[in-house]
mmCIF file of C-alpha atoms and ligand atoms in Angstrom:
data_model
loop_
_atom_site.group_PDB
_atom_site.id
_atom_site.type_symbol
_atom_site.label_atom_id
_atom_site.label_comp_id
_atom_site.label_asym_id
_atom_site.label_seq_id
_atom_site.Cartn_x
_atom_site.Cartn_y
_atom_site.Cartn_z
ATOM 1 C CA UNK E 1 146.100 63.761 103.992
ATOM 2 C CA UNK E 2 146.816 67.376 103.942
ATOM 3 C CA UNK E 3 146.343 70.638 105.847
ATOM 4 C CA UNK E 4 147.512 73.373 102.943
ATOM 5 C CA UNK E 5 148.993 70.669 100.628
ATOM 6 C CA UNK E 6 151.203 69.732 103.115
ATOM 7 C CA UNK E 7 151.296 66.327 104.014
ATOM 8 C CA UNK E 8 150.003 65.461 107.887
ATOM 9 C CA UNK E 9 149.188 62.511 110.276
ATOM 10 C CA UNK E 10 146.787 62.955 113.104
ATOM 11 C CA UNK E 11 149.766 61.159 115.897
ATOM 12 C CA UNK E 12 153.362 60.371 116.092
ATOM 13 C CA UNK E 13 156.538 60.377 117.434
ATOM 14 C CA UNK E 14 159.384 62.790 117.507
ATOM 15 C CA UNK E 15 163.243 60.282 118.066
ATOM 16 C CA UNK E 16 164.746 63.764 118.417
ATOM 17 C CA UNK E 17 162.477 65.311 121.131
ATOM 18 C CA UNK E 18 161.164 61.894 122.570
ATOM 19 C CA UNK E 19 157.743 63.402 122.629
ATOM 20 C CA UNK E 20 154.030 62.437 120.759
ATOM 21 C CA UNK E 21 152.959 64.736 118.594
ATOM 22 C CA UNK E 22 150.075 66.025 118.356
ATOM 23 C CA UNK E 23 147.676 68.278 116.245
ATOM 24 C CA UNK E 24 146.223 70.107 118.760
ATOM 25 C CA UNK E 25 142.378 69.743 117.738
ATOM 26 C CA UNK E 26 140.858 73.216 120.149
ATOM 27 C CA UNK E 27 142.460 75.406 117.644
ATOM 28 C CA UNK E 28 141.722 74.418 114.521
ATOM 29 C CA UNK E 29 140.427 75.513 111.730
ATOM 30 C CA UNK E 30 141.674 78.717 113.222
ATOM 31 C CA UNK E 31 145.784 77.843 114.417
ATOM 32 C CA UNK E 32 146.926 75.060 113.081
ATOM 33 C CA UNK E 33 149.100 73.891 116.231
ATOM 34 C CA UNK E 34 151.153 70.998 116.329
ATOM 35 C CA UNK E 35 152.281 69.750 120.103
ATOM 36 C CA UNK E 36 154.242 67.807 122.305
ATOM 37 C CA UNK E 37 153.069 64.953 124.666
ATOM 38 C CA UNK E 38 156.321 63.766 126.802
ATOM 39 C CA UNK E 39 154.318 61.978 129.930
ATOM 40 C CA UNK E 40 151.653 59.819 130.505
ATOM 41 C CA UNK E 41 150.014 63.458 132.463
ATOM 42 C CA UNK E 42 150.743 65.413 129.148
ATOM 43 C CA UNK E 43 148.414 62.341 127.596
ATOM 44 C CA UNK E 44 145.576 62.242 129.575
ATOM 45 C CA UNK E 45 144.934 65.911 129.388
ATOM 46 C CA UNK E 46 145.256 65.979 125.937
ATOM 47 C CA UNK E 47 142.387 63.434 125.987
ATOM 48 C CA UNK E 48 140.079 65.007 128.780
ATOM 49 C CA UNK E 49 140.442 68.166 126.819
ATOM 50 C CA UNK E 50 140.137 67.234 123.409
ATOM 51 C CA UNK E 51 143.353 68.264 121.964
ATOM 52 C CA UNK E 52 142.680 64.689 120.294
ATOM 53 C CA UNK E 53 139.119 62.856 120.058
ATOM 54 C CA UNK E 54 138.081 60.743 117.757
ATOM 55 C CA UNK E 55 137.501 57.566 119.086
ATOM 56 C CA UNK E 56 140.679 55.471 117.121
ATOM 57 C CA UNK E 57 142.850 58.957 117.401
ATOM 58 C CA UNK E 58 141.810 58.498 121.889
ATOM 59 C CA UNK E 59 142.715 54.753 120.944
ATOM 60 C CA UNK E 60 146.424 55.613 119.272
ATOM 61 C CA UNK E 61 147.250 58.241 122.080
ATOM 62 C CA UNK E 62 146.191 55.781 125.006
ATOM 63 C CA UNK E 63 149.248 52.938 123.482
ATOM 64 C CA UNK E 64 151.724 55.860 123.084
ATOM 65 C CA UNK E 65 150.006 57.545 126.555
ATOM 66 C CA UNK E 66 150.756 53.098 128.046
ATOM 67 C CA UNK E 67 154.264 53.358 126.196
ATOM 68 C CA UNK E 68 155.060 56.822 127.954
ATOM 69 C CA UNK E 69 154.467 55.442 131.529
ATOM 70 C CA UNK E 70 156.477 52.240 131.153
ATOM 71 C CA UNK E 71 159.493 53.933 130.033
ATOM 72 C CA UNK E 72 158.886 56.791 132.604
ATOM 73 C CA UNK E 73 157.633 54.309 135.334
ATOM 74 C CA UNK E 74 160.062 51.073 134.354
ATOM 75 C CA UNK E 75 157.384 48.703 136.583
ATOM 76 C CA UNK E 76 154.583 47.072 135.213
ATOM 77 C CA UNK E 77 152.775 47.160 138.426
ATOM 78 C CA UNK E 78 152.741 50.627 138.334
ATOM 79 C CA UNK E 79 152.038 51.472 134.328
ATOM 80 C CA UNK E 80 149.278 48.922 135.294
ATOM 81 C CA UNK E 81 147.840 51.297 138.239
ATOM 82 C CA UNK E 82 149.011 54.820 135.199
ATOM 83 C CA UNK E 83 146.837 52.710 132.964
ATOM 84 C CA UNK E 84 143.500 53.312 134.548
ATOM 85 C CA UNK E 85 144.130 56.735 134.858
ATOM 86 C CA UNK E 86 143.799 56.770 131.317
ATOM 87 C CA UNK E 87 140.943 54.533 130.822
ATOM 88 C CA UNK E 88 139.227 57.350 133.545
ATOM 89 C CA UNK E 89 139.225 59.953 130.708
ATOM 90 C CA UNK E 90 136.605 58.917 128.143
ATOM 91 C CA UNK E 91 134.086 56.073 128.847
ATOM 92 C CA UNK E 92 132.407 56.103 125.006
ATOM 93 C CA UNK E 93 134.670 55.058 122.935
ATOM 94 C CA UNK E 94 136.002 51.684 123.404
ATOM 95 C CA UNK E 95 138.942 52.174 121.268
ATOM 96 C CA UNK E 96 140.212 53.555 124.083
ATOM 97 C CA UNK E 97 140.037 50.814 125.912
ATOM 98 C CA UNK E 98 141.044 48.035 123.416
ATOM 99 C CA UNK E 99 143.724 50.131 123.011
ATOM 100 C CA UNK E 100 144.775 50.270 126.830
ATOM 101 C CA UNK E 101 144.351 47.007 127.092
ATOM 102 C CA UNK E 102 146.457 44.879 124.005
ATOM 103 C CA UNK E 103 149.078 47.661 125.051
ATOM 104 C CA UNK E 104 148.998 46.349 128.488
ATOM 105 C CA UNK E 105 148.708 42.648 127.207
ATOM 106 C CA UNK E 106 152.551 42.937 126.190
ATOM 107 C CA UNK E 107 153.918 43.158 128.994
ATOM 108 C CA UNK E 108 155.929 40.187 129.220
ATOM 109 C CA UNK E 109 157.289 39.735 132.761
ATOM 110 C CA UNK E 110 160.398 37.554 131.189
ATOM 111 C CA UNK E 111 161.609 40.541 129.406
ATOM 112 C CA UNK E 112 163.689 42.706 130.618
ATOM 113 C CA UNK E 113 162.857 46.554 131.294
ATOM 114 C CA UNK E 114 164.493 48.105 128.294
ATOM 115 C CA UNK E 115 163.214 45.365 126.425
ATOM 116 C CA UNK E 116 159.333 45.816 127.137
ATOM 117 C CA UNK E 117 159.967 49.492 126.261
ATOM 118 C CA UNK E 118 161.123 48.079 122.817
ATOM 119 C CA UNK E 119 157.249 46.482 122.366
ATOM 120 C CA UNK E 120 155.718 48.871 123.848
ATOM 121 C CA UNK E 121 156.786 51.582 121.190
ATOM 122 C CA UNK E 122 156.469 49.006 118.172
ATOM 123 C CA UNK E 123 152.924 48.169 119.141
ATOM 124 C CA UNK E 124 151.819 52.109 119.512
ATOM 125 C CA UNK E 125 153.222 52.414 116.269
ATOM 126 C CA UNK E 126 152.069 49.250 114.791
ATOM 127 C CA UNK E 127 148.444 50.110 116.461
ATOM 128 C CA UNK E 128 148.240 53.736 114.186
ATOM 129 C CA UNK E 129 149.591 51.706 111.103
ATOM 130 C CA UNK E 130 146.538 49.350 110.683
ATOM 131 C CA UNK E 131 144.114 51.794 112.062
ATOM 132 C CA UNK E 132 145.840 53.852 108.303
ATOM 133 C CA UNK E 133 145.341 50.220 106.892
ATOM 134 C CA UNK E 134 141.690 49.574 108.084
ATOM 135 C CA UNK E 135 140.481 53.198 107.347
ATOM 136 C CA UNK E 136 141.839 52.429 103.669
ATOM 137 C CA UNK E 137 140.135 49.327 103.238
ATOM 138 C CA UNK E 138 136.756 51.479 104.954
ATOM 139 C CA UNK E 139 137.936 53.832 101.911
ATOM 140 C CA UNK E 140 137.982 51.430 99.342
ATOM 141 C CA UNK E 141 134.232 48.742 100.335
ATOM 142 C CA UNK E 142 132.758 52.719 100.756
ATOM 143 C CA UNK E 143 133.089 53.944 97.595
ATOM 144 C CA UNK E 144 131.216 50.597 96.433
ATOM 145 C CA UNK E 145 128.140 52.289 97.769
ATOM 146 C CA UNK E 146 129.218 55.578 96.060
ATOM 147 C CA UNK E 147 129.947 54.510 92.817
ATOM 148 C CA UNK E 148 126.199 52.648 92.948
ATOM 149 C CA UNK E 149 124.065 55.365 93.449
ATOM 150 C CA UNK E 150 126.104 57.501 91.269
ATOM 151 C CA UNK E 151 125.340 54.858 88.267
ATOM 152 C CA UNK E 152 121.980 55.103 89.242
ATOM 153 C CA UNK E 153 121.879 58.560 89.915
ATOM 154 C CA UNK E 154 124.345 60.275 86.952
ATOM 155 C CA UNK E 155 124.645 62.731 88.969
ATOM 156 C CA UNK E 156 126.225 64.717 91.267
ATOM 157 C CA UNK E 157 125.767 62.520 95.295
ATOM 158 C CA UNK E 158 125.237 64.202 98.351
ATOM 159 C CA UNK E 159 126.615 62.707 101.558
ATOM 160 C CA UNK E 160 125.538 63.936 104.878
ATOM 161 C CA UNK E 161 127.465 63.206 108.088
ATOM 162 C CA UNK E 162 128.118 63.772 111.751
ATOM 163 C CA UNK E 163 130.154 65.249 113.475
ATOM 164 C CA UNK E 164 133.910 64.547 112.501
ATOM 165 C CA UNK E 165 134.466 60.935 111.554
ATOM 166 C CA UNK E 166 137.257 62.192 109.326
ATOM 167 C CA UNK E 167 141.112 61.451 109.306
ATOM 168 C CA UNK E 168 141.055 64.234 112.167
ATOM 169 C CA UNK E 169 139.115 61.823 114.227
ATOM 170 C CA UNK E 170 141.930 58.348 113.341
ATOM 171 C CA UNK E 171 145.217 58.519 112.175
ATOM 172 C CA UNK E 172 144.521 59.103 108.492
ATOM 173 C CA UNK E 173 141.388 58.767 106.021
ATOM 174 C CA UNK E 174 138.759 58.688 108.429
ATOM 175 C CA UNK E 175 135.943 56.413 109.032
ATOM 176 C CA UNK E 176 133.119 58.021 107.461
ATOM 177 C CA UNK E 177 134.945 59.930 105.351
ATOM 178 C CA UNK E 178 137.527 57.372 103.464
ATOM 179 C CA UNK E 179 134.906 56.490 100.672
ATOM 180 C CA UNK E 180 134.313 60.341 100.690
ATOM 181 C CA UNK E 181 138.294 60.628 99.579
ATOM 182 C CA UNK E 182 138.110 57.426 97.527
ATOM 183 C CA UNK E 183 135.635 58.258 95.417
ATOM 184 C CA UNK E 184 136.723 62.123 94.860
ATOM 185 C CA UNK E 185 139.743 60.319 94.213
ATOM 186 C CA UNK E 186 137.735 58.638 91.408
ATOM 187 C CA UNK E 187 136.846 61.842 90.206
ATOM 188 C CA UNK E 188 133.269 60.835 91.716
ATOM 189 C CA UNK E 189 130.820 64.458 91.818
ATOM 190 C CA UNK E 190 129.987 64.298 95.601
ATOM 191 C CA UNK E 191 128.946 66.569 97.640
ATOM 192 C CA UNK E 192 128.946 66.634 101.214
ATOM 193 C CA UNK E 193 126.116 68.033 104.176
ATOM 194 C CA UNK E 194 127.742 68.965 106.935
ATOM 195 C CA UNK E 195 126.099 68.747 110.265
ATOM 196 C CA UNK E 196 127.527 71.095 112.377
ATOM 197 C CA UNK E 197 127.247 69.150 115.363
ATOM 198 C CA UNK E 198 126.511 71.489 118.325
ATOM 199 C CA UNK E 199 127.945 71.630 121.278
ATOM 200 C CA UNK E 200 131.476 71.302 120.126
ATOM 201 C CA UNK E 201 130.843 71.792 116.687
ATOM 202 C CA UNK E 202 133.697 68.726 115.147
ATOM 203 C CA UNK E 203 131.547 69.129 112.107
ATOM 204 C CA UNK E 204 131.487 72.450 111.414
ATOM 205 C CA UNK E 205 135.419 73.226 113.153
ATOM 206 C CA UNK E 206 136.782 69.789 112.119
ATOM 207 C CA UNK E 207 134.642 68.523 108.506
ATOM 208 C CA UNK E 208 134.602 71.272 106.987
ATOM 209 C CA UNK E 209 137.626 72.057 107.159
ATOM 210 C CA UNK E 210 139.707 68.403 106.383
ATOM 211 C CA UNK E 211 137.357 68.963 103.185
ATOM 212 C CA UNK E 212 138.541 72.048 101.765
ATOM 213 C CA UNK E 213 141.838 71.174 102.516
ATOM 214 C CA UNK E 214 141.482 67.594 100.092
ATOM 215 C CA UNK E 215 139.610 69.738 97.548
ATOM 216 C CA UNK E 216 135.959 67.997 98.703
ATOM 217 C CA UNK E 217 132.447 70.692 98.416
ATOM 218 C CA UNK E 218 130.983 70.604 101.164
ATOM 219 C CA UNK E 219 128.286 72.625 103.032
ATOM 220 C CA UNK E 220 127.448 73.234 106.606
ATOM 221 C CA UNK E 221 123.767 72.987 108.087
ATOM 222 C CA UNK E 222 122.730 73.583 111.398
ATOM 223 C CA UNK E 223 122.269 69.971 112.849
ATOM 224 C CA UNK E 224 118.232 70.537 112.678
ATOM 225 C CA UNK E 225 118.101 71.053 108.445
ATOM 226 C CA UNK E 226 118.792 67.648 107.694
ATOM 227 C CA UNK E 227 114.953 66.497 108.272
ATOM 228 C CA UNK E 228 114.429 69.305 105.587
ATOM 229 C CA UNK E 229 116.984 68.218 103.352
ATOM 230 C CA UNK E 230 115.880 64.826 102.866
ATOM 231 C CA UNK E 231 111.657 65.074 102.432
ATOM 232 C CA UNK E 232 113.545 67.686 99.518
ATOM 233 C CA UNK E 233 115.263 64.374 98.190
ATOM 234 C CA UNK E 234 119.050 66.251 98.886
ATOM 235 C CA UNK E 235 120.170 63.676 100.713
ATOM 236 C CA UNK E 236 121.582 60.413 98.659
ATOM 237 C CA UNK E 237 123.044 58.355 101.711
ATOM 238 C CA UNK E 238 124.114 59.548 105.593
ATOM 239 C CA UNK E 239 127.897 57.707 106.163
ATOM 240 C CA UNK E 240 128.335 58.187 109.937
ATOM 241 C CA UNK E 241 131.282 56.841 112.112
ATOM 242 C CA UNK E 242 131.088 55.396 115.742
ATOM 243 C CA UNK E 243 132.134 55.640 118.966
ATOM 244 C CA UNK E 244 131.206 52.034 120.173
ATOM 245 C CA UNK E 245 129.476 49.110 118.699
ATOM 246 C CA UNK E 246 127.667 46.404 120.691
ATOM 247 C CA UNK E 247 127.500 43.359 119.040
ATOM 248 C CA UNK E 248 123.757 43.541 118.080
ATOM 249 C CA UNK E 249 125.357 46.281 115.797
ATOM 250 C CA UNK E 250 123.655 49.006 118.011
ATOM 251 C CA UNK E 251 125.718 52.349 117.870
ATOM 252 C CA UNK E 252 127.156 54.606 120.351
ATOM 253 C CA UNK E 253 127.575 57.762 117.923
ATOM 254 C CA UNK E 254 127.979 61.654 119.083
ATOM 255 C CA UNK E 255 124.423 63.535 119.935
ATOM 256 C CA UNK E 256 121.899 64.013 117.592
ATOM 257 C CA UNK E 257 123.202 60.675 114.809
ATOM 258 C CA UNK E 258 120.233 59.013 116.278
ATOM 259 C CA UNK E 259 117.977 61.970 115.198
ATOM 260 C CA UNK E 260 119.058 61.354 111.483
ATOM 261 C CA UNK E 261 119.203 57.760 111.685
ATOM 262 C CA UNK E 262 115.658 58.032 112.430
ATOM 263 C CA UNK E 263 114.434 60.750 109.499
ATOM 264 C CA UNK E 264 116.474 59.076 106.919
ATOM 265 C CA UNK E 265 114.824 55.743 107.705
ATOM 266 C CA UNK E 266 111.669 57.230 106.714
ATOM 267 C CA UNK E 267 112.662 59.239 103.663
ATOM 268 C CA UNK E 268 113.729 55.744 102.885
ATOM 269 C CA UNK E 269 117.926 56.826 103.162
ATOM 270 C CA UNK E 270 120.362 54.494 103.483
ATOM 271 C CA UNK E 271 122.238 55.119 106.957
ATOM 272 C CA UNK E 272 125.632 53.500 106.655
ATOM 273 C CA UNK E 273 127.968 53.319 109.556
ATOM 274 C CA UNK E 274 131.714 53.582 108.549
ATOM 275 C CA UNK E 275 133.774 51.380 111.755
ATOM 276 C CA UNK E 276 137.164 49.654 111.872
ATOM 277 C CA UNK E 277 136.209 46.047 113.499
ATOM 278 C CA UNK E 278 138.587 47.871 116.671
ATOM 279 C CA UNK E 279 135.302 50.059 117.434
ATOM 280 C CA UNK E 280 133.526 46.850 118.062
ATOM 281 C CA UNK E 281 132.523 45.857 121.712
ATOM 282 C CA UNK E 282 132.291 42.311 121.509
ATOM 283 C CA UNK E 283 131.094 41.725 125.211
ATOM 284 C CA UNK E 284 128.083 44.097 125.158
ATOM 285 C CA UNK E 285 124.289 43.518 123.249
ATOM 286 C CA UNK E 286 122.078 46.139 124.981
ATOM 287 C CA UNK E 287 122.961 49.372 123.986
ATOM 288 C CA UNK E 288 121.642 50.431 128.179
ATOM 289 C CA UNK E 289 125.134 48.554 128.924
ATOM 290 C CA UNK E 290 126.862 51.852 127.402
ATOM 291 C CA UNK E 291 128.086 54.594 129.310
ATOM 292 C CA UNK E 292 127.015 57.827 128.189
ATOM 293 C CA UNK E 293 129.707 60.250 128.556
ATOM 294 C CA UNK E 294 128.582 63.807 130.224
ATOM 295 C CA UNK E 295 130.686 66.471 130.022
ATOM 296 C CA UNK E 296 130.934 70.546 131.156
ATOM 297 C CA UNK E 297 128.183 72.680 130.868
ATOM 298 C CA UNK E 298 130.660 75.067 129.336
ATOM 299 C CA UNK E 299 130.287 73.360 125.993
ATOM 300 C CA UNK E 300 126.910 73.931 125.623
ATOM 301 C CA UNK E 301 127.505 78.165 127.064
ATOM 302 C CA UNK E 302 130.610 78.823 125.558
ATOM 303 C CA UNK E 303 131.305 79.269 122.555
ATOM 304 C CA UNK E 304 134.837 80.017 120.506
ATOM 305 C CA UNK E 305 135.086 81.977 117.834
ATOM 306 C CA UNK E 306 137.330 84.330 115.797
ATOM 307 C CA UNK E 307 137.227 88.182 117.232
ATOM 308 C CA UNK E 308 137.667 91.198 114.761
ATOM 309 C CA UNK E 309 141.231 91.411 115.608
ATOM 310 C CA UNK E 310 141.159 87.420 113.955
ATOM 311 C CA UNK E 311 142.148 86.613 117.970
ATOM 312 C CA UNK E 312 140.403 83.547 118.999
ATOM 313 C CA UNK E 313 137.794 84.524 121.481
ATOM 314 C CA UNK E 314 135.786 82.119 123.907
ATOM 315 C CA UNK E 315 132.341 84.152 124.701
ATOM 316 C CA UNK E 316 129.351 83.180 126.582
ATOM 317 C CA UNK E 317 126.245 83.023 124.986
ATOM 318 C CA UNK E 318 123.798 81.739 127.550
ATOM 319 C CA UNK E 319 121.905 83.434 130.774
ATOM 320 C CA UNK E 320 123.929 82.913 133.842
ATOM 321 C CA UNK E 321 121.869 81.070 135.948
ATOM 322 C CA UNK E 322 120.683 78.796 133.214
ATOM 323 C CA UNK E 323 120.919 75.233 134.225
ATOM 324 C CA UNK E 324 122.230 73.092 131.042
ATOM 325 C CA UNK E 325 122.375 69.291 129.921
ATOM 326 C CA UNK E 326 125.318 68.200 127.828
ATOM 327 C CA UNK E 327 125.192 64.446 127.103
ATOM 328 C CA UNK E 328 128.104 63.696 124.127
ATOM 329 C CA UNK E 329 127.126 60.630 122.662
ATOM 330 C CA UNK E 330 123.927 59.277 121.784
ATOM 331 C CA UNK E 331 122.909 55.410 120.860
ATOM 332 C CA UNK E 332 121.228 53.985 117.363
ATOM 333 C CA UNK E 333 119.217 51.445 117.288
ATOM 334 C CA UNK E 334 120.517 48.450 115.528
ATOM 335 C CA UNK E 335 117.048 49.179 112.468
ATOM 336 C CA UNK E 336 117.944 52.746 111.803
ATOM 337 C CA UNK E 337 121.104 51.151 110.134
ATOM 338 C CA UNK E 338 121.712 50.163 106.581
ATOM 339 C CA UNK E 339 124.724 48.613 106.746
ATOM 340 C CA UNK E 340 128.197 49.012 108.440
ATOM 341 C CA UNK E 341 131.367 50.217 105.924
ATOM 342 C CA UNK E 342 134.508 47.876 107.718
ATOM 343 C CA UNK E 343 137.757 46.831 107.011
ATOM 344 C CA UNK E 344 136.367 44.063 106.361
ATOM 345 C CA UNK E 345 133.469 44.143 103.923
ATOM 346 C CA UNK E 346 130.135 45.386 104.595
ATOM 347 C CA UNK E 347 127.758 43.741 106.830
ATOM 348 C CA UNK E 348 124.268 44.474 108.575
ATOM 349 C CA UNK E 349 123.752 44.902 111.859
ATOM 350 C CA UNK E 350 122.494 42.017 113.267
ATOM 351 C CA UNK E 351 124.554 39.712 115.758
ATOM 352 C CA UNK E 352 125.183 36.952 113.068
ATOM 353 C CA UNK E 353 127.312 38.818 111.323
ATOM 354 C CA UNK E 354 128.970 41.184 113.193
ATOM 355 C CA UNK E 355 129.977 37.698 115.343
ATOM 356 C CA UNK E 356 131.235 36.719 111.645
ATOM 357 C CA UNK E 357 133.857 39.631 111.364
ATOM 358 C CA UNK E 358 135.633 38.492 114.996
ATOM 359 C CA UNK E 359 136.352 34.725 114.129
ATOM 360 C CA UNK E 360 137.882 35.541 110.268
HETATM 361 O O1 LIG F 1 133.505 63.881 121.390
HETATM 362 P P1 LIG F 1 134.151 62.730 120.099
HETATM 363 O O2 LIG F 1 134.907 64.348 119.338
HETATM 364 O O3 LIG F 1 135.457 62.042 120.579
HETATM 365 O O4 LIG F 1 133.288 62.002 119.207
HETATM 366 C C1 LIG F 1 134.096 61.529 117.523
HETATM 367 C C2 LIG F 1 132.705 60.815 117.187
HETATM 368 O O5 LIG F 1 132.043 61.101 117.746
HETATM 369 C C3 LIG F 1 132.922 60.272 116.333
HETATM 370 O O6 LIG F 1 131.950 59.768 114.996
HETATM 371 C C4 LIG F 1 133.838 58.671 116.724
HETATM 372 O O7 LIG F 1 134.380 59.001 117.226
HETATM 373 C C5 LIG F 1 134.019 58.192 114.755
HETATM 374 S S1 LIG F 1 136.111 58.919 114.859
HETATM 375 C C6 LIG F 1 136.419 58.020 113.559
#
């Protein structure tokens, strides 16, 4: 997708520097900075510090991390040990575990070191390419939903989204945003209400930034505003992403998603969750079994922005002795979800339909 009219992906391998290139998302929207990940430690730091974030992109970065680890260690046992360190970075996004396990499964004892290196590189690249294809399919499938609403309403379609499930959270296109980009390309009149998404403001800093760059009309609202807009009929549908979906269709996504889904149900507003099938946790049914990541207090008590001299500055906004609690995700039970928009079609949030995706 576009940044300043130039096409980017969120991650790629640079042969000249022999490193993985990423956009440092902690600097957006104020500065576009491309940084290099040269080894496993760089990868772990980038995921921990959320220089890359969003379930599919975390998975892709971890995949390159396994490649870089093997390239350095040249040993299967040591790479498996290194993989457990990557898995400790962010516990909720299932794509991380999926990608690491997929990479490890490619280390074949019958191959020599050079061959294994090549296989791992190819696999990491394929994980990225497949994610792009899946997001495009989500876009095409979701477009049909927006088209239908537009046909019935015959005027601007207002979509609410939460956090950033845009292209910056994937490799390209995004999950929740892919149908929106397809709608824009089909000349449908769409407008996006962007939840600010405290504490890290992924909505305001990332989603609005990427929609602006693609020329999609959008308005940032605080996380407390959507209820009023739904009550006034100013939201036609909600589309969010997910970090993990249980086999019964319960959804772990950025904190605040659950509240939006409950209010949407109250007003009969469809609530869609856009996911690639790589976000499904086939083994977990109960949402109590999902580990909810808890992050640093500083994410709440400090805020980063531009000062009068246009310099990026972080300031403290709470009393020094106040306590805070910062769970990063919540769970939306399946009864609040109208449908999943997946790369394999639009399906209901129940065990039977989700299982069907696996069999195909
Ligand atoms: O903490 P983050 O920024 O990694 O959380 C991101 C989200 O919650 C996204 O909605 C989710 O990963 C889906 S990304 C396509």
